[in-house]
PDB file of C-alpha atoms in Angstrom:
ATOM      1  CA  UNK A   1      54.188  89.992  55.949  1.00 73.00           C
ATOM      2  CA  UNK A   2      53.317  91.948  58.801  1.00 74.00           C
ATOM      3  CA  UNK A   3      56.787  90.941  60.626  1.00 74.00           C
ATOM      4  CA  UNK A   4      58.392  91.783  57.410  1.00 71.00           C
ATOM      5  CA  UNK A   5      57.436  95.580  57.820  1.00 67.00           C
ATOM      6  CA  UNK A   6      57.868  95.902  61.275  1.00 70.00           C
ATOM      7  CA  UNK A   7      61.517  94.749  60.949  1.00 69.00           C
ATOM      8  CA  UNK A   8      61.782  97.171  58.127  1.00 67.00           C
ATOM      9  CA  UNK A   9      60.007 100.002  60.373  1.00 77.00           C
ATOM     10  CA  UNK A  10      62.323  99.233  63.158  1.00 70.00           C
ATOM     11  CA  UNK A  11      65.668  99.133  60.992  1.00 68.00           C
ATOM     12  CA  UNK A  12      64.870 102.359  59.707  1.00 72.00           C
ATOM     13  CA  UNK A  13      64.126 103.659  63.134  1.00 69.00           C
ATOM     14  CA  UNK A  14      67.746 102.792  64.206  1.00 67.00           C
ATOM     15  CA  UNK A  15      69.266 103.886  60.673  1.00 66.00           C
ATOM     16  CA  UNK A  16      67.576 107.270  61.378  1.00 65.00           C
ATOM     17  CA  UNK A  17      68.668 107.347  64.970  1.00 66.00           C
ATOM     18  CA  UNK A  18      72.195 106.863  63.861  1.00 63.00           C
ATOM     19  CA  UNK A  19      71.916 109.677  61.161  1.00 67.00           C
ATOM     20  CA  UNK A  20      71.160 111.937  64.145  1.00 61.00           C
ATOM     21  CA  UNK A  21      73.795 111.512  66.318  1.00 59.00           C
ATOM     22  CA  UNK A  22      77.331 112.602  65.211  1.00 56.00           C
ATOM     23  CA  UNK A  23      80.366 111.295  66.840  1.00 53.00           C
ATOM     24  CA  UNK A  24      83.496 113.517  66.264  1.00 50.00           C
ATOM     25  CA  UNK A  25      86.868 113.616  67.449  1.00 51.00           C
ATOM     26  CA  UNK A  26      85.678 116.571  69.635  1.00 47.00           C
ATOM     27  CA  UNK A  27      82.604 114.657  71.171  1.00 47.00           C
ATOM     28  CA  UNK A  28      82.738 114.657  74.768  1.00 52.00           C
ATOM     29  CA  UNK A  29      84.158 111.249  75.551  1.00 55.00           C
ATOM     30  CA  UNK A  30      87.074 111.774  73.311  1.00 59.00           C
ATOM     31  CA  UNK A  31      88.012 115.161  74.389  1.00 61.00           C
ATOM     32  CA  UNK A  32      87.704 114.102  77.928  1.00 76.00           C
ATOM     33  CA  UNK A  33      90.096 111.152  77.416  1.00 81.00           C
ATOM     34  CA  UNK A  34      92.736 113.473  75.586  1.00 80.00           C
ATOM     35  CA  UNK A  35      92.449 115.655  78.832  1.00 82.00           C
ATOM     36  CA  UNK A  36      92.747 112.786  81.007  1.00 87.00           C
ATOM     37  CA  UNK A  37      96.022 111.730  78.829  1.00 86.00           C
ATOM     38  CA  UNK A  38      97.682 114.841  79.162  1.00 89.00           C
ATOM     39  CA  UNK A  39      97.259 115.303  82.660  1.00 90.00           C
ATOM     40  CA  UNK A  40      98.472 111.703  83.242  1.00 93.00           C
ATOM     41  CA  UNK A  41     101.579 112.742  80.731  1.00 92.00           C
ATOM     42  CA  UNK A  42     102.041 115.818  82.767  1.00 94.00           C
ATOM     43  CA  UNK A  43     102.061 114.367  86.182  1.00 94.00           C
ATOM     44  CA  UNK A  44     104.685 111.333  85.040  1.00 95.00           C
ATOM     45  CA  UNK A  45     106.745 114.692  83.380  1.00 96.00           C
ATOM     46  CA  UNK A  46     106.770 116.492  87.235  1.00 96.00           C
ATOM     47  CA  UNK A  47     107.677 113.251  88.781  1.00 97.00           C
ATOM     48  CA  UNK A  48     110.513 112.168  86.425  1.00 97.00           C
ATOM     49  CA  UNK A  49     111.509 115.862  86.422  1.00 97.00           C
ATOM     50  CA  UNK A  50     111.525 116.254  90.448  1.00 97.00           C
ATOM     51  CA  UNK A  51     113.424 112.558  89.976  1.00 97.00           C
ATOM     52  CA  UNK A  52     116.178 113.716  87.900  1.00 97.00           C
ATOM     53  CA  UNK A  53     116.782 117.277  89.886  1.00 97.00           C
ATOM     54  CA  UNK A  54     116.795 115.588  93.213  1.00 96.00           C
ATOM     55  CA  UNK A  55     113.529 117.873  94.153  1.00 97.00           C
ATOM     56  CA  UNK A  56     111.693 114.460  94.978  1.00 97.00           C
ATOM     57  CA  UNK A  57     113.916 113.058  97.110  1.00 97.00           C
ATOM     58  CA  UNK A  58     114.433 116.548  99.263  1.00 97.00           C
ATOM     59  CA  UNK A  59     110.759 116.517  99.527  1.00 97.00           C
ATOM     60  CA  UNK A  60     109.956 113.115 101.168  1.00 97.00           C
ATOM     61  CA  UNK A  61     113.280 113.868 103.098  1.00 97.00           C
ATOM     62  CA  UNK A  62     111.967 117.411 104.426  1.00 96.00           C
ATOM     63  CA  UNK A  63     110.939 115.733 107.982  1.00 96.00           C
ATOM     64  CA  UNK A  64     110.081 117.995 110.922  1.00 94.00           C
ATOM     65  CA  UNK A  65     111.541 115.594 113.713  1.00 91.00           C
ATOM     66  CA  UNK A  66     110.091 117.776 116.712  1.00 91.00           C
ATOM     67  CA  UNK A  67     106.510 118.001 114.945  1.00 93.00           C
ATOM     68  CA  UNK A  68     106.845 114.190 113.517  1.00 93.00           C
ATOM     69  CA  UNK A  69     105.427 115.438 110.372  1.00 94.00           C
ATOM     70  CA  UNK A  70     106.723 116.744 107.039  1.00 95.00           C
ATOM     71  CA  UNK A  71     108.150 121.023 107.711  1.00 94.00           C
ATOM     72  CA  UNK A  72     105.406 123.221 107.138  1.00 93.00           C
ATOM     73  CA  UNK A  73     102.155 121.109 106.744  1.00 93.00           C
ATOM     74  CA  UNK A  74      98.746 122.141 108.127  1.00 86.00           C
ATOM     75  CA  UNK A  75      97.974 120.334 111.300  1.00 87.00           C
ATOM     76  CA  UNK A  76      96.654 117.191 109.776  1.00 90.00           C
ATOM     77  CA  UNK A  77     100.407 116.409 108.776  1.00 91.00           C
ATOM     78  CA  UNK A  78     100.002 116.573 104.648  1.00 95.00           C
ATOM     79  CA  UNK A  79      99.647 119.873 102.612  1.00 94.00           C
ATOM     80  CA  UNK A  80      96.524 120.862 101.697  1.00 92.00           C
ATOM     81  CA  UNK A  81      95.385 123.781  99.442  1.00 81.00           C
ATOM     82  CA  UNK A  82      98.828 125.096  98.651  1.00 85.00           C
ATOM     83  CA  UNK A  83     101.354 123.310  96.971  1.00 91.00           C
ATOM     84  CA  UNK A  84     104.325 122.084  99.333  1.00 94.00           C
ATOM     85  CA  UNK A  85     107.181 125.177  99.985  1.00 94.00           C
ATOM     86  CA  UNK A  86     109.874 123.533  98.033  1.00 95.00           C
ATOM     87  CA  UNK A  87     111.085 122.714  94.319  1.00 96.00           C
ATOM     88  CA  UNK A  88     108.867 120.177  93.914  1.00 97.00           C
ATOM     89  CA  UNK A  89     105.607 121.923  95.111  1.00 95.00           C
ATOM     90  CA  UNK A  90     107.215 124.946  92.831  1.00 96.00           C
ATOM     91  CA  UNK A  91     106.850 121.900  89.788  1.00 96.00           C
ATOM     92  CA  UNK A  92     103.434 120.925  90.930  1.00 95.00           C
ATOM     93  CA  UNK A  93     102.295 124.468  91.253  1.00 94.00           C
ATOM     94  CA  UNK A  94     103.553 125.313  87.492  1.00 94.00           C
ATOM     95  CA  UNK A  95     101.665 122.130  86.415  1.00 93.00           C
ATOM     96  CA  UNK A  96      98.917 122.178  87.785  1.00 93.00           C
ATOM     97  CA  UNK A  97      97.532 124.543  90.462  1.00 86.00           C
ATOM     98  CA  UNK A  98      97.428 127.333  87.882  1.00 86.00           C
ATOM     99  CA  UNK A  99      95.998 125.417  85.576  1.00 88.00           C
ATOM    100  CA  UNK A 100      92.889 124.581  87.522  1.00 89.00           C
ATOM    101  CA  UNK A 101      93.932 120.791  88.188  1.00 94.00           C
ATOM    102  CA  UNK A 102      93.643 119.224  91.873  1.00 94.00           C
ATOM    103  CA  UNK A 103      96.124 116.871  92.663  1.00 96.00           C
ATOM    104  CA  UNK A 104      96.388 114.253  95.683  1.00 96.00           C
ATOM    105  CA  UNK A 105     100.249 112.786  96.515  1.00 97.00           C
ATOM    106  CA  UNK A 106     100.194 109.375  98.377  1.00 98.00           C
ATOM    107  CA  UNK A 107     103.625 107.926  99.850  1.00 98.00           C
ATOM    108  CA  UNK A 108     103.501 104.286  99.940  1.00 98.00           C
ATOM    109  CA  UNK A 109     106.312 102.162 101.886  1.00 97.00           C
ATOM    110  CA  UNK A 110     106.533  98.812 103.495  1.00 94.00           C
ATOM    111  CA  UNK A 111     106.210  99.218 107.268  1.00 91.00           C
ATOM    112  CA  UNK A 112     108.639  97.554 109.759  1.00 84.00           C
ATOM    113  CA  UNK A 113     107.124  94.107 109.469  1.00 86.00           C
ATOM    114  CA  UNK A 114     106.943  94.515 105.615  1.00 86.00           C
ATOM    115  CA  UNK A 115     103.184  95.461 105.482  1.00 92.00           C
ATOM    116  CA  UNK A 116     102.396  98.162 102.872  1.00 95.00           C
ATOM    117  CA  UNK A 117     101.232 101.557 104.134  1.00 96.00           C
ATOM    118  CA  UNK A 118     101.023 104.856 103.088  1.00 96.00           C
ATOM    119  CA  UNK A 119     101.199 108.558 104.051  1.00 96.00           C
ATOM    120  CA  UNK A 120      99.305 111.380 102.612  1.00 96.00           C
ATOM    121  CA  UNK A 121     101.974 114.329 101.354  1.00 97.00           C
ATOM    122  CA  UNK A 122      99.095 116.758  99.846  1.00 96.00           C
ATOM    123  CA  UNK A 123      95.479 116.113  99.310  1.00 96.00           C
ATOM    124  CA  UNK A 124      93.414 118.097  98.065  1.00 94.00           C
ATOM    125  CA  UNK A 125      89.897 116.569  98.069  1.00 94.00           C
ATOM    126  CA  UNK A 126      88.224 113.308  96.652  1.00 95.00           C
ATOM    127  CA  UNK A 127      88.960 112.810  92.858  1.00 94.00           C
ATOM    128  CA  UNK A 128      86.675 112.834  90.103  1.00 91.00           C
ATOM    129  CA  UNK A 129      85.475 110.114  87.898  1.00 89.00           C
ATOM    130  CA  UNK A 130      87.934 111.124  85.685  1.00 90.00           C
ATOM    131  CA  UNK A 131      91.253 111.522  87.772  1.00 94.00           C
ATOM    132  CA  UNK A 132      94.546 110.072  86.457  1.00 95.00           C
ATOM    133  CA  UNK A 133      97.388 108.808  88.438  1.00 95.00           C
ATOM    134  CA  UNK A 134     101.319 108.557  87.697  1.00 97.00           C
ATOM    135  CA  UNK A 135     103.774 107.069  90.314  1.00 97.00           C
ATOM    136  CA  UNK A 136     107.491 107.056  91.009  1.00 98.00           C
ATOM    137  CA  UNK A 137     109.384 104.595  92.691  1.00 98.00           C
ATOM    138  CA  UNK A 138     112.047 106.165  95.080  1.00 97.00           C
ATOM    139  CA  UNK A 139     114.685 104.383  97.396  1.00 96.00           C
ATOM    140  CA  UNK A 140     115.968 105.770  99.945  1.00 97.00           C
ATOM    141  CA  UNK A 141     119.451 104.776 101.359  1.00 97.00           C
ATOM    142  CA  UNK A 142     120.392 104.470 105.137  1.00 95.00           C
ATOM    143  CA  UNK A 143     122.980 107.787 104.937  1.00 95.00           C
ATOM    144  CA  UNK A 144     120.472 109.587 102.897  1.00 96.00           C
ATOM    145  CA  UNK A 145     119.949 112.856 105.110  1.00 97.00           C
ATOM    146  CA  UNK A 146     116.833 114.370 106.822  1.00 97.00           C
ATOM    147  CA  UNK A 147     116.132 117.778 105.097  1.00 96.00           C
ATOM    148  CA  UNK A 148     115.308 121.051 107.081  1.00 94.00           C
ATOM    149  CA  UNK A 149     112.706 123.357 106.145  1.00 92.00           C
ATOM    150  CA  UNK A 150     115.113 124.658 103.638  1.00 91.00           C
ATOM    151  CA  UNK A 151     115.934 122.086 102.013  1.00 91.00           C
ATOM    152  CA  UNK A 152     119.187 121.474 103.419  1.00 94.00           C
ATOM    153  CA  UNK A 153     120.289 118.418 104.791  1.00 95.00           C
ATOM    154  CA  UNK A 154     120.731 117.993 108.507  1.00 94.00           C
ATOM    155  CA  UNK A 155     123.376 116.258 110.252  1.00 90.00           C
ATOM    156  CA  UNK A 156     120.518 113.495 110.890  1.00 95.00           C
ATOM    157  CA  UNK A 157     120.626 110.499 108.745  1.00 96.00           C
ATOM    158  CA  UNK A 158     117.380 108.676 107.901  1.00 95.00           C
ATOM    159  CA  UNK A 159     117.795 105.423 109.672  1.00 94.00           C
ATOM    160  CA  UNK A 160     119.020 107.504 112.719  1.00 95.00           C
ATOM    161  CA  UNK A 161     115.599 109.448 112.742  1.00 94.00           C
ATOM    162  CA  UNK A 162     113.778 107.023 114.900  1.00 92.00           C
ATOM    163  CA  UNK A 163     109.951 109.585 114.033  1.00 94.00           C
ATOM    164  CA  UNK A 164     110.385 109.258 110.427  1.00 95.00           C
ATOM    165  CA  UNK A 165     107.168 108.116 108.512  1.00 95.00           C
ATOM    166  CA  UNK A 166     108.510 105.593 107.166  1.00 95.00           C
ATOM    167  CA  UNK A 167     110.718 102.816 109.220  1.00 94.00           C
ATOM    168  CA  UNK A 168     113.526 101.141 108.336  1.00 93.00           C
ATOM    169  CA  UNK A 169     113.012  98.076 105.558  1.00 88.00           C
ATOM    170  CA  UNK A 170     116.126  96.102 105.462  1.00 82.00           C
ATOM    171  CA  UNK A 171     118.825  95.600 107.419  1.00 83.00           C
ATOM    172  CA  UNK A 172     121.673  96.600 104.171  1.00 87.00           C
ATOM    173  CA  UNK A 173     122.509 100.061 102.710  1.00 94.00           C
ATOM    174  CA  UNK A 174     118.484 100.083 101.089  1.00 95.00           C
ATOM    175  CA  UNK A 175     116.734 102.278 104.072  1.00 95.00           C
ATOM    176  CA  UNK A 176     112.827 101.774 102.359  1.00 96.00           C
ATOM    177  CA  UNK A 177     111.322 102.496  98.870  1.00 96.00           C
ATOM    178  CA  UNK A 178     108.642 104.856  98.503  1.00 97.00           C
ATOM    179  CA  UNK A 179     106.147 104.926  95.828  1.00 98.00           C
ATOM    180  CA  UNK A 180     105.168 108.544  95.086  1.00 98.00           C
ATOM    181  CA  UNK A 181     101.871 108.249  93.719  1.00 98.00           C
ATOM    182  CA  UNK A 182     100.169 111.916  91.864  1.00 97.00           C
ATOM    183  CA  UNK A 183      96.557 111.597  91.098  1.00 97.00           C
ATOM    184  CA  UNK A 184      95.316 114.759  89.375  1.00 96.00           C
ATOM    185  CA  UNK A 185      91.716 115.765  87.850  1.00 95.00           C
ATOM    186  CA  UNK A 186      90.001 118.859  86.405  1.00 90.00           C
ATOM    187  CA  UNK A 187      88.294 120.898  89.110  1.00 83.00           C
TER     188      UNK A 187
END
């Protein structure tokens, strides 16, 4: 009999605790998930728009052969606090910087021996636990032109530029395939 009474008391305590806890659509976990979904969709949209308009390719090809890094980056060789000074950077600024959302951008490619490698394009710090990512694959061809600081093509093809961050991955028309990864999180 004591066991039955004890189990009833325990069951009553569990039911009481469940009644005291309210889970609504605006609870922290579902609200946080909704924000993460929005950030991921925005990142995918920025990448798709940048690829469609050519801004993504121009940004990746904006290479300064003298300093062996992207045009107008910090001494570290990548963009830190401000958006890149190009059309892709303008899209990032409108979509993330003005809304208090930080981002890191990584360019992943194959090294000349086929080993995966990567380079930072923009880095704004260590992502939070709620960071999300979006990726876009960009194919570079051997006759694609390196871009100057204004985004205009130079006379140098990517296959002719020995200091370019991604080496030729094949002997054919495809120079290399770059996977652009954008990681975003709220500050």
